[in-house]
């Protein structure tokens, strides 16, 4: 899978691309992630990518031309173009699974006070990562790239997905996990996890998943 991220702030992605699981996935060629500065596509002699809004008002608006040209340059027949915006559909694990099935994603990071609305005409999908407003689409782009990349076969152990919170088959939250020591400041690890009976451990974990989901996210059980 290839993911092209269009941004004005490539430096924000340095730590993200060079750390831990994402770094390893890139090294193993399981995913190719390109950070594209769409300023490189502007036709403005001074390199401008934004301008004042028609009709007046505060702030600067991202111009349509640099983003249009960048998308047209990078797009292939099988590309899905995504715009990150607080008024898009709310992202979730089901959407992550759907995005994983694409060969090529272009992710456009909005910034400043907004973007020329005509950009919406060249995108397939508009996504928000939640009902709050960030200063730009860079953090949402990392959240989406991370959640999709970890679902690509070979990136993490396949079994890890089975108990993921929001797993699309179980729709349950993950069960609680513990490691050594067995007792810490009076807090003990549940007995069932140390007795070596795998059937009992599986039953306990399943029960904890259901209880936790009932308590914290009853809406998931309704679905
Ligand atoms: N840009 C600013 N806020 C955002 C959000 N919540 N989701 C996606 N893109 C954004």
XYZ file of C-alpha atoms and ligand atoms in Angstrom:
233
model
C 0.000 0.000 0.000
C 1.112 3.522 -0.745
C -0.007 6.578 1.237
C 0.776 10.112 0.008
C 0.219 12.797 2.640
C -0.182 16.370 1.339
C 0.894 18.902 3.952
C 2.593 22.255 4.419
C 4.461 20.908 7.459
C 6.489 17.828 6.421
C 8.706 18.183 9.498
C 5.793 17.182 11.731
C 6.005 13.640 10.304
C 9.683 12.996 11.018
C 9.233 11.366 14.412
C 6.137 9.512 13.270
C 7.839 7.878 10.270
C 11.068 7.100 12.089
C 9.776 5.368 15.186
C 8.687 1.890 16.230
C 6.089 -0.057 14.241
C 5.565 2.466 11.423
C 9.313 2.669 10.842
C 9.573 -1.114 10.696
C 6.586 -1.433 8.330
C 8.275 1.014 5.934
C 11.609 -0.796 6.172
C 9.897 -4.119 5.423
C 8.198 -2.511 2.364
C 4.760 -3.334 3.755
C 3.771 0.300 3.295
C 5.222 3.251 1.378
C 4.490 6.634 2.947
C 5.368 9.804 1.023
C 5.176 13.214 2.590
C 4.438 15.782 -0.112
C 4.704 19.512 0.492
C 1.948 20.952 -1.691
C 3.717 24.314 -1.611
C 5.935 22.700 -4.274
C 2.912 22.771 -6.604
C 1.908 26.407 -6.251
C 1.830 28.530 -9.407
C 2.320 31.677 -7.329
C 5.716 33.294 -8.021
C 6.127 34.004 -4.297
C 5.220 30.470 -3.266
C 1.891 31.501 -1.761
C -0.524 28.697 -0.920
C -3.230 30.724 0.811
C -5.158 33.944 0.305
C -7.858 36.128 1.867
C -11.450 34.830 1.812
C -13.997 36.112 -0.737
C -16.776 37.910 1.114
C -14.380 39.024 3.812
C -13.720 37.600 7.244
C -10.750 36.643 9.314
C -7.769 34.537 8.398
C -6.314 33.017 5.288
C -7.811 30.272 3.145
C -5.841 27.490 1.425
C -5.954 27.984 -2.352
C -7.429 25.277 -4.536
C -4.732 25.335 -7.257
C -1.721 23.842 -5.417
C -3.825 21.043 -3.913
C -5.598 20.343 -7.218
C -2.308 20.086 -9.105
C -0.690 17.917 -6.425
C -3.632 15.488 -6.411
C -3.732 15.300 -10.233
C 0.005 14.631 -10.328
C -0.128 11.806 -7.748
C -3.497 10.220 -8.514
C -3.762 6.832 -10.238
C -6.847 4.850 -11.351
C -7.024 3.040 -8.006
C -6.445 6.041 -5.709
C -8.773 7.070 -2.895
C -8.436 10.780 -2.101
C -9.194 11.782 1.494
C -9.667 15.275 2.877
C -9.215 15.796 6.624
C -11.728 18.209 8.039
C -13.717 18.519 11.293
C -16.966 18.368 9.280
C -16.172 14.997 7.657
C -17.565 11.600 8.702
C -16.291 10.505 12.105
C -13.428 8.029 11.801
C -13.600 4.620 13.472
C -12.084 1.136 13.322
C -14.546 -0.040 10.659
C -13.370 2.779 8.391
C -9.738 1.817 9.141
C -10.476 -1.718 7.875
C -12.054 -0.296 4.723
C -9.141 2.030 4.009
C -6.705 -0.855 4.490
C -8.174 -2.509 1.373
C -6.993 0.334 -0.884
C -3.769 0.216 -2.875
C -3.200 3.972 -2.804
C -4.415 6.739 -0.507
C -3.858 10.473 -0.891
C -4.513 12.284 2.389
C -4.911 16.069 2.272
C -4.151 17.992 5.470
C -6.111 21.228 5.780
C -4.589 24.113 7.705
C -4.950 27.733 8.779
C -8.544 28.980 8.964
C -9.866 26.723 6.228
C -9.606 25.773 2.576
C -11.284 26.794 -0.661
C -14.447 24.699 -0.737
C -13.820 23.679 -4.367
C -11.180 21.275 -3.017
C -14.114 19.064 -1.976
C -14.839 18.371 -5.661
C -11.657 16.349 -6.116
C -11.895 14.133 -3.020
C -13.618 10.762 -2.523
C -14.007 10.933 1.242
C -13.958 13.601 3.970
C -12.892 12.390 7.408
C -12.878 13.895 10.897
C -11.084 12.110 13.747
C -13.502 13.470 16.338
C -15.706 16.350 17.387
C -12.940 18.809 18.219
C -10.932 21.210 16.123
C -7.173 20.909 15.639
C -4.878 23.490 14.071
C -4.461 21.282 11.024
C -4.886 17.855 9.466
C -1.381 16.592 10.304
C -2.281 14.843 13.560
C -5.428 13.313 11.997
C -3.274 12.135 9.042
C -0.922 10.402 11.477
C -3.839 8.843 13.379
C -5.348 7.443 10.172
C -2.028 6.290 8.706
C -1.124 4.571 11.980
C -4.474 2.810 12.396
C -4.489 1.606 8.767
C -0.820 0.548 8.692
C -1.116 -1.658 11.781
C -3.891 -3.621 9.986
C -1.683 -4.455 6.976
C -0.757 -8.164 7.176
C 2.756 -8.620 8.598
C 2.964 -5.254 10.377
C 1.993 -6.640 13.776
C 1.166 -10.191 14.852
C -2.161 -11.221 13.319
C -3.550 -12.436 16.681
C -3.134 -8.929 18.085
C -6.128 -7.771 16.043
C -8.509 -10.356 17.442
C -8.738 -8.694 20.839
C -8.370 -5.117 19.629
C -10.909 -2.782 21.114
C -13.560 -2.135 18.413
C -12.602 -5.338 16.545
C -15.205 -5.311 13.772
C -16.330 -8.877 14.434
C -16.621 -8.850 18.239
C -17.286 -5.112 18.615
C -16.003 -5.394 22.202
C -13.389 -3.435 24.113
C -10.081 -5.165 24.888
C -9.654 -7.183 28.124
C -7.310 -6.000 30.927
C -3.699 -7.223 30.832
C -1.012 -7.463 33.536
C 2.703 -8.231 33.806
C 5.188 -8.836 36.633
C 5.217 -8.355 39.576
C 2.258 -10.416 40.706
C 1.597 -7.959 43.526
C 2.368 -4.220 43.488
C 1.591 -1.995 46.487
C -1.222 -4.308 47.548
C -2.729 -4.567 44.044
C -2.846 -8.189 42.897
C -3.008 -9.789 39.458
C -6.289 -11.779 39.125
C -5.684 -15.374 40.318
C -7.133 -16.943 37.149
C -4.307 -15.487 35.021
C -1.569 -17.260 36.962
C -3.116 -20.733 37.318
C -2.148 -21.892 33.808
C -5.652 -23.108 32.844
C -6.080 -21.733 29.321
C -9.781 -22.446 29.025
C -10.425 -20.549 32.276
C -8.198 -17.694 31.109
C -10.064 -17.433 27.785
C -13.439 -17.462 29.586
C -12.274 -14.824 32.062
C -10.984 -12.533 29.321
C -14.153 -12.846 27.271
C -16.225 -12.089 30.405
C -14.088 -9.027 31.158
C -14.480 -7.792 27.568
C -18.269 -8.012 27.847
C -18.406 -6.417 31.322
C -16.088 -3.588 30.368
C -18.018 -2.886 27.157
C -21.363 -2.912 29.041
C -19.992 -0.487 31.598
C -18.036 1.893 29.352
C -19.521 1.615 25.862
C -23.037 0.094 25.983
C -23.624 1.697 22.556
C -21.244 -0.892 21.018
C -23.411 -3.761 22.302
C -26.558 -2.174 20.871
C -24.959 -2.390 17.445
N -8.633 19.339 11.083
C -8.875 20.059 12.185
N -9.565 19.360 13.086
C -9.771 18.118 12.537
C -10.428 16.932 12.966
N -11.025 16.854 14.151
N -10.428 15.875 12.129
C -9.839 15.961 10.913
N -9.223 17.040 10.457
C -9.172 18.120 11.254
